[in-house]
Short mmCIF file of C-alpha atoms and ligand atoms in Angstrom, two decimals:
data_model
loop_
_atom_site.label_atom_id
_atom_site.label_comp_id
_atom_site.label_asym_id
_atom_site.label_seq_id
_atom_site.Cartn_x
_atom_site.Cartn_y
_atom_site.Cartn_z
CA MET A 1 -11.65 -19.81 -54.94
CA LYS A 2 -13.13 -19.25 -51.48
CA LYS A 3 -11.17 -17.06 -49.08
CA SER A 4 -9.29 -18.38 -46.07
CA ILE A 5 -11.05 -17.16 -42.95
CA TYR A 6 -7.72 -17.07 -41.07
CA GLY A 7 -6.78 -14.14 -43.29
CA LEU A 8 -9.34 -11.74 -41.80
CA THR A 9 -8.62 -9.58 -38.81
CA LEU A 10 -11.34 -9.48 -36.17
CA ASP A 11 -12.44 -6.04 -37.36
CA GLN A 12 -12.61 -7.21 -40.97
CA LEU A 13 -14.75 -10.18 -39.96
CA LYS A 14 -17.07 -7.94 -37.93
CA GLU A 15 -17.48 -5.71 -40.95
CA TRP A 16 -18.12 -8.70 -43.17
CA PHE A 17 -20.90 -9.93 -40.88
CA LEU A 18 -22.50 -6.47 -40.84
CA GLU A 19 -22.36 -6.27 -44.63
CA ASN A 20 -24.06 -9.66 -44.79
CA GLY A 21 -26.96 -8.78 -42.54
CA GLN A 22 -25.62 -10.47 -39.39
CA LYS A 23 -24.77 -9.14 -35.95
CA LYS A 24 -21.15 -8.19 -35.52
CA TYR A 25 -20.70 -10.16 -32.25
CA ARG A 26 -20.80 -13.25 -34.47
CA ALA A 27 -17.21 -12.44 -35.38
CA GLU A 28 -16.04 -12.92 -31.81
CA GLN A 29 -17.91 -16.21 -31.58
CA VAL A 30 -16.26 -17.42 -34.78
CA TRP A 31 -12.82 -16.34 -33.53
CA ASP A 32 -13.37 -18.26 -30.31
CA TRP A 33 -14.09 -21.40 -32.37
CA LEU A 34 -11.13 -20.82 -34.66
CA TYR A 35 -8.37 -19.80 -32.26
CA ILE A 36 -9.41 -20.98 -28.78
CA LYS A 37 -11.40 -24.17 -29.45
CA ARG A 38 -9.60 -24.60 -32.76
CA VAL A 39 -12.26 -26.43 -34.75
CA THR A 40 -11.67 -26.92 -38.46
CA GLU A 41 -15.28 -27.14 -39.71
CA PHE A 42 -17.85 -24.35 -39.66
CA SER A 43 -20.52 -26.97 -38.89
CA ALA A 44 -18.93 -27.54 -35.46
CA MET A 45 -19.62 -23.93 -34.42
CA ASN A 46 -22.79 -24.90 -32.60
CA ASN A 47 -23.76 -21.56 -31.13
CA LEU A 48 -24.23 -20.11 -34.62
CA SER A 49 -27.51 -20.34 -36.52
CA LYS A 50 -27.79 -22.72 -39.48
CA GLU A 51 -28.12 -19.72 -41.75
CA CYS A 52 -24.94 -18.18 -40.41
CA ILE A 53 -22.97 -21.43 -40.82
CA GLN A 54 -24.22 -21.76 -44.37
CA LEU A 55 -23.19 -18.20 -45.14
CA LEU A 56 -19.69 -18.88 -43.81
CA GLU A 57 -19.41 -22.13 -45.77
CA GLU A 58 -20.42 -20.38 -48.97
CA ASN A 59 -17.79 -17.70 -48.61
CA PHE A 60 -14.82 -19.09 -46.68
CA VAL A 61 -12.65 -22.10 -46.08
CA ILE A 62 -10.82 -22.87 -42.84
CA GLN A 63 -8.09 -25.28 -43.86
CA THR A 64 -6.22 -25.02 -47.14
CA LEU A 65 -2.81 -26.56 -46.32
CA LYS A 66 -2.07 -30.25 -46.71
CA GLU A 67 0.86 -31.67 -44.78
CA THR A 68 3.06 -33.64 -47.20
CA VAL A 69 6.27 -34.13 -45.21
CA LYS A 70 7.03 -33.90 -41.49
CA GLN A 71 10.70 -34.36 -40.55
CA GLU A 72 11.70 -34.52 -36.92
CA SER A 73 15.26 -33.85 -35.85
CA ALA A 74 17.08 -35.27 -32.84
CA ASP A 75 16.97 -31.88 -31.08
CA GLY A 76 13.16 -31.69 -31.38
CA THR A 77 13.05 -29.37 -34.40
CA ILE A 78 10.24 -30.32 -36.76
CA LYS A 79 10.12 -29.29 -40.36
CA PHE A 80 6.76 -29.37 -42.15
CA LEU A 81 6.26 -29.24 -45.87
CA PHE A 82 2.76 -28.11 -46.85
CA GLN A 83 1.00 -28.19 -50.17
CA MET A 84 -1.24 -25.19 -50.81
CA GLN A 85 -4.51 -25.27 -52.73
CA ASP A 86 -2.77 -24.39 -56.00
CA GLY A 87 -0.22 -27.20 -55.56
CA ASN A 88 2.69 -24.97 -54.49
CA LEU A 89 4.89 -26.23 -51.67
CA ILE A 90 5.92 -24.19 -48.64
CA GLU A 91 7.87 -25.04 -45.52
CA THR A 92 7.35 -24.23 -41.86
CA VAL A 93 9.76 -25.06 -39.03
CA LEU A 94 9.05 -25.59 -35.34
CA MET A 95 12.01 -25.04 -33.03
CA ARG A 96 11.93 -25.91 -29.35
CA PHE A 97 13.74 -23.70 -26.89
CA LYS A 98 13.83 -23.51 -23.12
CA TYR A 99 11.87 -20.28 -23.36
CA GLY A 100 9.16 -21.68 -25.63
CA ASN A 101 8.12 -23.02 -29.01
CA SER A 102 9.11 -20.89 -31.95
CA VAL A 103 7.70 -21.27 -35.46
CA CYS A 104 9.45 -20.02 -38.58
CA VAL A 105 6.94 -19.11 -41.30
CA THR A 106 7.11 -18.73 -45.06
CA THR A 107 5.71 -15.59 -46.69
CA GLN A 108 6.25 -16.17 -50.42
CA VAL A 109 6.60 -19.06 -52.87
CA GLY A 110 10.27 -18.54 -53.74
CA CYS A 111 12.03 -15.19 -53.40
CA ASN A 112 13.01 -12.52 -55.91
CA ILE A 113 15.77 -10.98 -53.84
CA GLY A 114 18.14 -13.75 -54.93
CA CYS A 115 20.84 -13.60 -52.26
CA SER A 116 23.77 -15.65 -53.48
CA PHE A 117 23.94 -18.02 -50.48
CA CYS A 118 20.23 -18.78 -50.03
CA ALA A 119 18.25 -21.83 -51.18
CA SER A 120 14.96 -19.88 -51.36
CA GLY A 121 16.36 -17.37 -53.79
CA LEU A 122 17.21 -20.15 -56.24
CA LEU A 123 13.56 -20.33 -57.16
CA LYS A 124 12.07 -17.09 -58.45
CA LYS A 125 9.01 -15.93 -56.60
CA SER A 126 5.90 -17.40 -58.17
CA ARG A 127 3.47 -15.70 -55.80
CA ASP A 128 2.89 -14.06 -52.43
CA LEU A 129 1.19 -16.01 -49.69
CA ASN A 130 -2.04 -14.40 -48.52
CA ALA A 131 -2.45 -13.55 -44.84
CA GLY A 132 -4.59 -16.65 -44.23
CA GLU A 133 -1.92 -18.97 -45.59
CA ILE A 134 0.66 -17.45 -43.26
CA VAL A 135 -1.65 -17.71 -40.21
CA GLU A 136 -2.57 -21.28 -41.13
CA GLN A 137 1.08 -22.37 -40.81
CA ILE A 138 0.86 -21.42 -37.13
CA MET A 139 -2.50 -23.20 -36.80
CA LYS A 140 -1.05 -26.38 -38.32
CA VAL A 141 1.82 -26.44 -35.82
CA GLN A 142 -0.62 -25.74 -32.99
CA GLU A 143 -2.74 -28.62 -34.31
CA HIS A 144 0.34 -30.86 -34.01
CA PHE A 145 0.57 -29.93 -30.31
CA ASP A 146 -3.19 -30.28 -29.75
CA ALA A 147 -3.13 -33.79 -31.23
CA GLN A 148 -0.58 -34.81 -28.60
CA GLN A 149 -2.78 -33.38 -25.84
CA LYS A 150 0.27 -31.97 -24.10
CA ASP A 151 -1.14 -28.52 -23.56
CA GLU A 152 1.71 -26.86 -25.41
CA ARG A 153 1.40 -23.74 -27.47
CA VAL A 154 3.21 -21.81 -30.13
CA SER A 155 4.69 -18.98 -28.07
CA HIS A 156 7.11 -17.33 -30.51
CA ILE A 157 7.18 -16.60 -34.24
CA VAL A 158 10.04 -15.73 -36.57
CA VAL A 159 9.18 -14.52 -40.05
CA MET A 160 12.36 -15.99 -41.51
CA GLY A 161 11.18 -18.77 -43.80
CA ILE A 162 11.04 -18.64 -47.58
CA GLY A 163 10.44 -15.17 -48.99
CA GLU A 164 11.04 -11.51 -48.26
CA PRO A 165 8.28 -10.42 -45.86
CA PHE A 166 8.61 -6.72 -46.78
CA ASP A 167 7.96 -7.65 -50.41
CA ASN A 168 4.54 -8.92 -49.21
CA TYR A 169 3.84 -6.13 -46.78
CA THR A 170 0.04 -5.93 -46.62
CA ASN A 171 -0.39 -9.66 -46.05
CA LEU A 172 2.39 -9.58 -43.47
CA MET A 173 0.56 -6.85 -41.54
CA GLY A 174 -2.72 -8.80 -41.68
CA PHE A 175 -0.93 -11.89 -40.38
CA LEU A 176 0.70 -9.99 -37.50
CA ASN A 177 -2.63 -8.48 -36.48
CA VAL A 178 -4.35 -11.91 -36.39
CA VAL A 179 -1.71 -13.85 -34.44
CA ASN A 180 -1.12 -11.01 -31.99
CA SER A 181 -4.79 -10.29 -31.28
CA GLN A 182 -5.86 -10.84 -27.66
CA LYS A 183 -9.10 -12.46 -28.84
CA GLY A 184 -7.18 -14.99 -30.95
CA LEU A 185 -3.85 -16.75 -30.46
CA ALA A 186 -2.55 -13.82 -28.41
CA ILE A 187 1.10 -14.37 -29.30
CA GLY A 188 2.89 -11.39 -27.76
CA ALA A 189 4.32 -8.84 -30.21
CA ARG A 190 7.63 -8.96 -28.36
CA HIS A 191 7.72 -12.69 -29.09
CA ILE A 192 7.49 -12.11 -32.85
CA THR A 193 10.42 -11.17 -35.11
CA VAL A 194 10.26 -10.09 -38.75
CA SER A 195 13.47 -10.43 -40.77
CA THR A 196 14.20 -8.40 -43.89
CA SER A 197 17.02 -8.26 -46.38
CA GLY A 198 16.68 -4.47 -46.21
CA ILE A 199 13.81 -3.10 -48.34
CA VAL A 200 14.41 0.47 -47.22
CA PRO A 201 11.03 2.16 -47.97
CA LYS A 202 9.25 -0.59 -46.08
CA ILE A 203 11.50 -0.15 -43.04
CA TYR A 204 10.18 3.43 -42.82
CA ASP A 205 6.59 2.18 -43.14
CA TYR A 206 7.19 -0.48 -40.51
CA ALA A 207 8.63 2.09 -38.11
CA ASP A 208 5.45 4.15 -38.57
CA GLU A 209 3.14 1.22 -37.71
CA GLY A 210 3.90 1.63 -34.02
CA LEU A 211 4.11 -2.13 -33.45
CA GLN A 212 6.01 -3.85 -30.68
CA VAL A 213 7.06 -6.63 -33.08
CA ASN A 214 10.84 -7.11 -33.31
CA LEU A 215 12.80 -6.31 -36.44
CA ALA A 216 15.84 -8.20 -37.73
CA ILE A 217 18.02 -6.97 -40.57
CA SER A 218 20.02 -9.40 -42.71
CA ILE A 219 23.20 -7.37 -42.96
CA HIS A 220 25.77 -10.11 -43.75
CA ALA A 221 28.54 -7.68 -44.77
CA PRO A 222 29.83 -4.32 -43.49
CA THR A 223 30.80 -2.63 -46.79
CA ASN A 224 28.91 -1.94 -50.02
CA GLU A 225 31.54 -3.69 -52.10
CA LEU A 226 31.21 -6.97 -50.20
CA ARG A 227 27.49 -6.73 -49.50
CA SER A 228 26.63 -6.10 -53.16
CA ARG A 229 28.69 -9.16 -54.06
CA ILE A 230 26.69 -11.51 -51.86
CA MET A 231 23.30 -9.72 -51.81
CA LYS A 232 22.29 -7.94 -54.97
CA ILE A 233 19.57 -6.02 -53.09
CA ASN A 234 22.43 -3.87 -51.80
CA LYS A 235 22.71 -2.27 -55.23
CA ALA A 236 19.18 -0.93 -54.90
CA TYR A 237 19.42 -0.11 -51.18
CA PRO A 238 23.07 0.41 -50.21
CA ILE A 239 24.32 0.41 -46.65
CA GLU A 240 24.08 4.19 -46.06
CA LYS A 241 20.41 4.23 -47.09
CA LEU A 242 19.73 1.11 -45.04
CA MET A 243 21.39 2.63 -41.97
CA ALA A 244 19.41 5.87 -42.37
CA SER A 245 16.15 3.88 -42.35
CA ILE A 246 17.32 1.95 -39.30
CA ASP A 247 18.15 5.20 -37.49
CA TYR A 248 14.62 6.36 -38.25
CA TYR A 249 13.20 3.08 -36.90
CA LEU A 250 15.28 3.31 -33.72
CA GLU A 251 14.29 6.89 -33.13
CA LYS A 252 10.60 6.10 -33.59
CA THR A 253 10.44 2.87 -31.63
CA ASN A 254 13.43 2.81 -29.30
CA ARG A 255 13.37 -0.97 -29.77
CA ARG A 256 16.45 -3.12 -30.08
CA ILE A 257 17.28 -4.37 -33.58
CA THR A 258 18.90 -7.69 -34.44
CA PHE A 259 21.48 -7.78 -37.21
CA GLU A 260 21.90 -11.17 -38.82
CA TYR A 261 25.32 -12.03 -40.16
CA ILE A 262 25.92 -15.32 -41.97
CA LEU A 263 29.56 -16.33 -41.69
CA LEU A 264 30.94 -17.52 -45.03
CA HIS A 265 34.40 -19.02 -45.00
CA ASP A 266 37.03 -16.57 -46.24
CA VAL A 267 34.36 -14.26 -47.71
CA ASN A 268 33.05 -12.11 -44.84
CA ASP A 269 34.44 -13.84 -41.74
CA HIS A 270 37.77 -12.02 -41.19
CA VAL A 271 38.53 -9.90 -38.13
CA GLU A 272 38.77 -6.93 -40.51
CA GLU A 273 35.08 -7.28 -41.37
CA ALA A 274 34.23 -7.69 -37.69
CA ASN A 275 35.94 -4.37 -37.00
CA GLN A 276 34.17 -2.71 -39.93
CA LEU A 277 30.84 -4.04 -38.67
CA ALA A 278 31.57 -2.74 -35.17
CA LYS A 279 32.31 0.69 -36.66
CA LEU A 280 29.07 0.63 -38.66
CA LEU A 281 27.04 -0.10 -35.53
CA GLU A 282 29.08 2.02 -33.15
CA ASP A 283 26.54 4.80 -32.68
CA LYS A 284 23.64 2.40 -32.09
CA ARG A 285 25.31 -0.36 -30.16
CA HIS A 286 23.08 0.08 -27.10
CA LEU A 287 20.14 -0.89 -29.35
CA SER A 288 21.85 -3.55 -31.47
CA TYR A 289 22.38 -7.25 -31.21
CA VAL A 290 24.41 -9.13 -33.79
CA ASN A 291 23.37 -12.71 -34.44
CA LEU A 292 26.26 -14.62 -35.99
CA ILE A 293 24.89 -17.45 -38.11
CA PRO A 294 27.05 -20.38 -39.17
CA TYR A 295 26.33 -20.87 -42.86
CA ASN A 296 24.24 -23.93 -43.63
CA SER A 297 25.61 -25.39 -46.83
CA VAL A 298 23.33 -25.44 -49.86
CA ASP A 299 24.14 -27.94 -52.62
CA GLU A 300 23.70 -25.39 -55.41
CA HIS A 301 25.91 -22.77 -53.79
CA ASP A 302 29.16 -24.70 -53.61
CA GLN A 303 31.22 -21.49 -53.82
CA TYR A 304 30.54 -21.03 -50.10
CA GLN A 305 31.66 -23.03 -47.11
CA GLN A 306 30.92 -22.72 -43.43
CA SER A 307 33.45 -20.65 -41.50
CA LYS A 308 35.97 -22.48 -39.34
CA PRO A 309 35.11 -22.51 -35.62
CA GLU A 310 38.29 -20.48 -34.92
CA ALA A 311 37.19 -17.80 -37.38
CA ILE A 312 33.73 -17.66 -35.78
CA MET A 313 35.27 -17.22 -32.33
CA ALA A 314 37.72 -14.57 -33.55
CA PHE A 315 34.89 -12.65 -35.21
CA TYR A 316 32.80 -12.85 -32.06
CA ASP A 317 35.72 -11.74 -29.87
CA ALA A 318 36.49 -8.78 -32.14
CA LEU A 319 32.88 -7.56 -31.92
CA LYS A 320 32.80 -8.02 -28.15
CA LYS A 321 36.03 -6.11 -27.77
CA LYS A 322 34.37 -3.14 -29.47
CA GLY A 323 31.38 -3.37 -27.13
CA ILE A 324 28.93 -4.88 -29.62
CA ASN A 325 26.28 -7.25 -28.17
CA CYS A 326 26.44 -10.47 -30.10
CA GLY A 327 25.97 -14.21 -30.02
CA VAL A 328 26.46 -17.23 -32.23
CA ARG A 329 23.21 -18.84 -33.33
CA HIS A 330 23.20 -22.46 -32.46
CA GLU A 331 22.10 -24.67 -35.28
CA ASN A 332 18.66 -26.15 -34.97
CA GLY A 333 17.73 -29.21 -36.94
CA ALA A 334 21.17 -29.49 -38.52
CA ASP A 335 20.31 -33.02 -39.59
CA ILE A 336 17.07 -32.11 -41.40
CA ASP A 337 17.85 -29.47 -44.04
CA ALA A 338 17.06 -26.63 -41.69
CA ALA A 339 18.45 -23.78 -43.77
CA CYS A 340 15.61 -21.80 -45.18
CA GLY A 341 14.20 -23.23 -48.37
CA GLN A 342 16.32 -26.37 -48.35
CA LEU A 343 13.64 -28.97 -47.77
CA ARG A 344 11.42 -27.37 -50.37
CA SER A 345 14.13 -27.14 -53.01
CA LYS A 346 15.09 -30.79 -52.41
CA GLN A 347 11.48 -31.92 -52.66
CA ILE A 348 10.99 -30.00 -55.92
CA LYS A 349 14.17 -31.55 -57.35
CA LYS A 350 12.91 -35.00 -56.37
CA GLU A 351 9.59 -34.37 -58.07
CA LYS A 352 11.28 -33.09 -61.22
CA LYS A 353 13.44 -36.20 -61.29
CA LYS A 354 10.36 -38.39 -60.88
CA ALA A 355 8.65 -36.54 -63.72
CA THR A 356 11.55 -37.18 -66.09
CA VAL A 357 11.88 -40.94 -65.48
N1 SAH B 1 14.10 -12.72 -46.63
C1 SAH B 1 14.30 -12.39 -45.28
C2 SAH B 1 13.77 -13.44 -44.33
C3 SAH B 1 14.00 -14.85 -44.73
S1 SAH B 1 15.69 -15.37 -44.78
C4 SAH B 1 15.76 -12.11 -45.00
O1 SAH B 1 16.59 -12.35 -45.86
O2 SAH B 1 16.04 -11.58 -43.93
C5 SAH B 1 16.00 -15.54 -43.05
C6 SAH B 1 17.45 -15.69 -42.67
O3 SAH B 1 17.97 -16.94 -43.11
C7 SAH B 1 18.29 -14.59 -43.27
O4 SAH B 1 19.11 -13.95 -42.33
C8 SAH B 1 19.05 -15.37 -44.29
O5 SAH B 1 20.18 -14.72 -44.63
C9 SAH B 1 19.25 -16.72 -43.61
N2 SAH B 1 19.74 -17.77 -44.53
C10 SAH B 1 19.44 -17.93 -45.83
N3 SAH B 1 20.14 -18.94 -46.36
C11 SAH B 1 20.92 -19.45 -45.36
C12 SAH B 1 21.89 -20.49 -45.29
N4 SAH B 1 22.18 -21.24 -46.34
N5 SAH B 1 22.50 -20.71 -44.10
C13 SAH B 1 22.19 -19.96 -43.01
N6 SAH B 1 21.30 -18.96 -43.02
C14 SAH B 1 20.66 -18.71 -44.19
FE1 SF4 B 2 15.19 -14.01 -50.14
FE2 SF4 B 2 15.97 -13.80 -47.57
FE3 SF4 B 2 16.84 -15.83 -49.12
FE4 SF4 B 2 17.72 -13.33 -49.57
S1 SF4 B 2 18.05 -14.58 -47.71
S2 SF4 B 2 17.03 -14.81 -51.13
S3 SF4 B 2 15.89 -12.15 -49.11
S4 SF4 B 2 14.74 -15.45 -48.48
#
């Protein structure tokens, strides 16, 4: 299969041109066509020689994703379901905020971490996405804006779709380089957030990259006993090891970390857990922000319910009282299966049903 050209960093493309007997400035011309003019055919790149276009066509593809579903919610959230070249389905979500347009990208087909509340983890990982497939999700959403001729752009990215980004580390780094590059989409590093369930060795690596990209940690529980119950990854990387890696990250980068905390009714939403969480974050509260996430119910996980609004408020108040910065995430696209992996798992179920009738 030909490679996706979106997966190459500018330096990699320059090198490729040199190796193929071309001048390296060709790479910048190609990037201008891809990310500024945003053409989707090599033949449209009319300042390149015929030979150069042919060489590109023989070795690369530009578009590999086919849009199969586009669901728009009343609040402007749009959920896209894409089919990849091998037939696998992935989802990408566009959320509109006052501060800009944020896209949530998928990094793997399924997820092996298997958190007990998550729709993505229901389907074992069948493969990693390559860097080009992650970049192309952004290009597809940008294409949606371009088609409306409204001069809007993707300004923010959250790596919070299906998959564990730190279990696909090299492709994640390639993706971040491409979307952040000044010669390409130029999406500011501080406008990008990567979320992990806590793959400790990769948190150390990430700290060493020296990036300005934000980090979010899915913490979801303040004690090993409770966290291991809802996230089995905690057995491999328990809270003390996780916190040590976070301390290293904070020391290296001095950048604020977001802690994500899904509130599950009567599981982890008591004031006692709020106080335990506050204690856990006490020594780093000047560099912490806790994002309280109302649980989005998943059909297959009927052991969990969304916390009551009173419990959410009490949890929030308890954190605030201890001086922890926090907020409650407002639900985007509540009417369109916005929890990660939900649209995809529904679509797969539908297809299975079709196949059996
Ligand atoms: N694998 C990474 C990134 C993708 S999940 C991680 O776990 O951090 C992104 C976020 O969506 C995580 O905080 C995850 O816990 C949350 N999430 C998963 N299922 C959810 C659900 N049913 N309702 C609300 N949030 C959910
Ligand atoms: Fe994977 Fe994240 Fe879902 Fe856990 S929450 S199963 S790590 S996608």
